[in-house]
Coordinates of N, CA, C and O in Angstrom, one line a residue:
M1 N -10.4 68.9 -31.1 CA -9.3 68.0 -31.5 C -9.4 66.7 -30.7 O -9.5 66.7 -29.5
N2 N -9.4 65.6 -31.4 CA -9.4 64.3 -30.8 C -8.0 63.7 -30.7 O -7.3 63.7 -31.7
V3 N -7.7 63.1 -29.6 CA -6.4 62.5 -29.4 C -6.6 61.0 -29.3 O -7.4 60.5 -28.4
A4 N -5.9 60.2 -30.1 CA -6.0 58.7 -30.0 C -5.4 58.2 -28.7 O -4.3 58.7 -28.3
L5 N -6.1 57.3 -28.1 CA -5.5 56.7 -26.8 C -4.5 55.7 -27.2 O -4.7 54.9 -28.1
V6 N -3.4 55.7 -26.4 CA -2.4 54.7 -26.6 C -2.6 53.6 -25.6 O -2.6 53.9 -24.4
R7 N -2.8 52.4 -26.1 CA -3.0 51.3 -25.2 C -1.7 50.6 -24.9 O -0.7 50.7 -25.7
G8 N -1.6 49.8 -23.9 CA -0.4 48.9 -23.6 C -0.3 47.8 -24.7 O -0.8 46.7 -24.4
T9 N 0.2 48.1 -25.8 CA 0.3 47.1 -26.9 C 1.7 46.6 -27.0 O 2.2 46.5 -28.1
T10 N 2.3 46.2 -25.9 CA 3.7 45.7 -25.9 C 3.6 44.3 -26.6 O 2.9 43.5 -26.2
V11 N 4.4 44.2 -27.6 CA 4.5 42.9 -28.3 C 5.9 42.3 -27.9 O 6.9 42.9 -28.0
Q12 N 5.9 41.1 -27.4 CA 7.1 40.4 -27.1 C 7.3 39.2 -27.9 O 6.5 38.3 -28.0
D13 N 8.5 39.2 -28.5 CA 8.9 38.0 -29.3 C 9.8 37.2 -28.4 O 11.0 37.5 -28.2
H14 N 9.3 36.1 -27.8 CA 10.0 35.3 -26.9 C 11.3 34.7 -27.4 O 12.3 34.5 -26.8
V15 N 11.2 34.3 -28.7 CA 12.4 33.7 -29.3 C 13.5 34.7 -29.5 O 14.6 34.5 -29.2
A16 N 13.1 35.9 -29.9 CA 14.1 37.0 -30.1 C 14.7 37.4 -28.7 O 15.9 37.6 -28.6
L17 N 13.9 37.4 -27.7 CA 14.4 37.8 -26.4 C 15.4 36.7 -25.9 O 16.4 37.0 -25.3
A18 N 15.1 35.4 -26.1 CA 15.9 34.3 -25.7 C 17.3 34.4 -26.5 O 18.3 34.2 -25.9
E19 N 17.2 34.7 -27.8 CA 18.4 34.9 -28.6 C 19.3 36.0 -28.1 O 20.5 35.9 -28.0
I20 N 18.6 37.1 -27.7 CA 19.4 38.3 -27.2 C 20.1 37.9 -25.8 O 21.2 38.3 -25.6
E21 N 19.4 37.2 -25.0 CA 19.9 36.7 -23.7 C 21.2 35.8 -24.0 O 22.2 36.0 -23.3
L22 N 21.1 34.9 -24.9 CA 22.2 34.0 -25.2 C 23.4 34.8 -25.8 O 24.5 34.5 -25.4
C23 N 23.1 35.8 -26.6 CA 24.2 36.6 -27.1 C 24.9 37.4 -26.0 O 26.1 37.5 -26.0
G24 N 24.1 37.9 -25.1 CA 24.6 38.5 -23.9 C 25.5 37.6 -23.1 O 26.6 38.0 -22.7
E25 N 25.1 36.4 -22.9 CA 25.9 35.4 -22.2 C 27.3 35.2 -22.9 O 28.3 35.1 -22.3
L26 N 27.2 35.1 -24.2 CA 28.4 34.9 -25.0 C 29.4 36.1 -24.9 O 30.6 36.0 -24.8
I27 N 28.8 37.3 -24.9 CA 29.6 38.5 -24.8 C 30.3 38.6 -23.5 O 31.5 38.9 -23.4
I28 N 29.5 38.2 -22.4 CA 30.1 38.2 -21.1 C 31.3 37.2 -21.0 O 32.4 37.5 -20.5
A29 N 31.0 36.0 -21.5 CA 32.1 35.0 -21.5 C 33.3 35.4 -22.3 O 34.4 35.1 -21.9
A30 N 33.1 36.0 -23.5 CA 34.2 36.4 -24.3 C 35.0 37.5 -23.6 O 36.2 37.5 -23.7
S31 N 34.3 38.4 -22.9 CA 35.0 39.5 -22.3 C 35.9 39.0 -21.1 O 36.9 39.6 -20.7
A32 N 35.4 37.9 -20.5 CA 36.1 37.4 -19.4 C 37.2 36.4 -19.8 O 38.1 36.0 -19.0
A33 N 37.2 36.0 -21.0 CA 38.2 35.0 -21.5 C 39.6 35.6 -21.7 O 39.7 36.7 -22.0
G34 N 40.6 34.8 -21.4 CA 42.0 35.2 -21.5 C 42.5 35.1 -22.9 O 43.4 35.8 -23.3
E35 N 41.9 34.2 -23.7 CA 42.3 34.0 -25.1 C 41.5 34.9 -26.1 O 40.6 35.6 -25.7
D36 N 42.0 35.0 -27.3 CA 41.4 35.8 -28.3 C 40.0 35.3 -28.7 O 39.1 36.1 -29.0
R37 N 39.8 34.0 -28.8 CA 38.5 33.5 -29.2 C 38.0 32.4 -28.2 O 38.8 31.7 -27.5
L38 N 36.7 32.2 -28.1 CA 36.2 31.2 -27.2 C 36.3 29.9 -28.0 O 36.0 29.8 -29.2
S39 N 36.6 28.8 -27.4 CA 36.7 27.5 -28.0 C 35.2 27.0 -28.3 O 34.3 27.5 -27.6
A40 N 35.0 26.1 -29.1 CA 33.7 25.5 -29.4 C 33.2 24.9 -28.1 O 32.0 25.0 -27.8
D41 N 34.0 24.2 -27.4 CA 33.6 23.6 -26.1 C 33.1 24.7 -25.1 O 32.1 24.5 -24.4
R42 N 33.8 25.8 -25.0 CA 33.4 26.9 -24.1 C 32.1 27.5 -24.5 O 31.3 27.8 -23.7
I43 N 31.9 27.7 -25.8 CA 30.7 28.2 -26.3 C 29.5 27.3 -26.0 O 28.5 27.7 -25.5
D44 N 29.7 26.0 -26.2 CA 28.7 25.0 -25.8 C 28.4 25.1 -24.3 O 27.2 25.0 -23.9
E45 N 29.4 25.2 -23.5 CA 29.2 25.3 -22.1 C 28.4 26.6 -21.7 O 27.5 26.5 -20.9
V46 N 28.8 27.7 -22.3 CA 28.1 29.0 -22.0 C 26.6 28.9 -22.4 O 25.7 29.3 -21.7
L47 N 26.4 28.3 -23.6 CA 25.0 28.2 -24.1 C 24.2 27.0 -23.5 O 23.1 26.8 -23.9
N48 N 24.9 26.2 -22.7 CA 24.3 25.0 -22.1 C 23.8 24.0 -23.1 O 22.6 23.6 -23.0
V49 N 24.6 23.7 -24.1 CA 24.2 22.7 -25.1 C 25.2 21.6 -25.0 O 26.3 21.7 -24.5
S50 N 24.8 20.4 -25.6 CA 25.7 19.3 -25.6 C 25.5 18.6 -27.0 O 24.5 18.8 -27.6
T51 N 26.4 17.8 -27.3 CA 26.3 17.1 -28.6 C 25.4 15.8 -28.4 O 25.2 15.4 -27.3
G52 N 25.0 15.3 -29.5 CA 24.2 14.1 -29.4 C 24.9 12.9 -28.7 O 24.3 12.1 -28.0
V53 N 26.2 12.8 -28.9 CA 27.0 11.7 -28.2 C 26.9 11.9 -26.7 O 26.7 11.0 -26.0
E54 N 27.1 13.1 -26.2 CA 27.0 13.4 -24.8 C 25.7 13.1 -24.2 O 25.5 12.6 -23.2
Q55 N 24.6 13.4 -25.0 CA 23.3 13.2 -24.5 C 23.0 11.7 -24.4 O 22.4 11.2 -23.4
R56 N 23.5 10.9 -25.4 CA 23.3 9.4 -25.3 C 24.1 8.8 -24.2 O 23.6 7.8 -23.6
R57 N 25.2 9.4 -23.8 CA 26.0 8.8 -22.8 C 25.5 9.3 -21.4 O 26.0 8.8 -20.4
G58 N 24.7 10.3 -21.4 CA 24.2 10.9 -20.1 C 25.1 11.9 -19.5 O 25.1 12.1 -18.3
N59 N 26.0 12.4 -20.3 CA 27.0 13.4 -19.8 C 26.5 14.8 -20.1 O 27.3 15.7 -20.4
I60 N 25.3 15.1 -19.9 CA 24.7 16.4 -20.2 C 25.2 17.4 -19.1 O 25.0 17.1 -17.9
R61 N 25.7 18.5 -19.5 CA 26.2 19.6 -18.6 C 25.0 20.4 -18.2 O 24.2 20.8 -19.0
E62 N 24.9 20.7 -16.9 CA 23.8 21.6 -16.4 C 24.3 22.7 -15.6 O 25.3 22.6 -15.0

């Protein structure tokens, strides 16, 4: 009887992993929030994004 060898064929989807990490950050922020929902500004802060207006003004949050 021959047994097929299993190689280290781990496939990583870096985009999917990044999305999972961002979802985790949102879940943590939502669980720590005192209100029922996160505001759009709080979501942007958690995801470290800014609007085009903020970028042009140089007010990018880091």
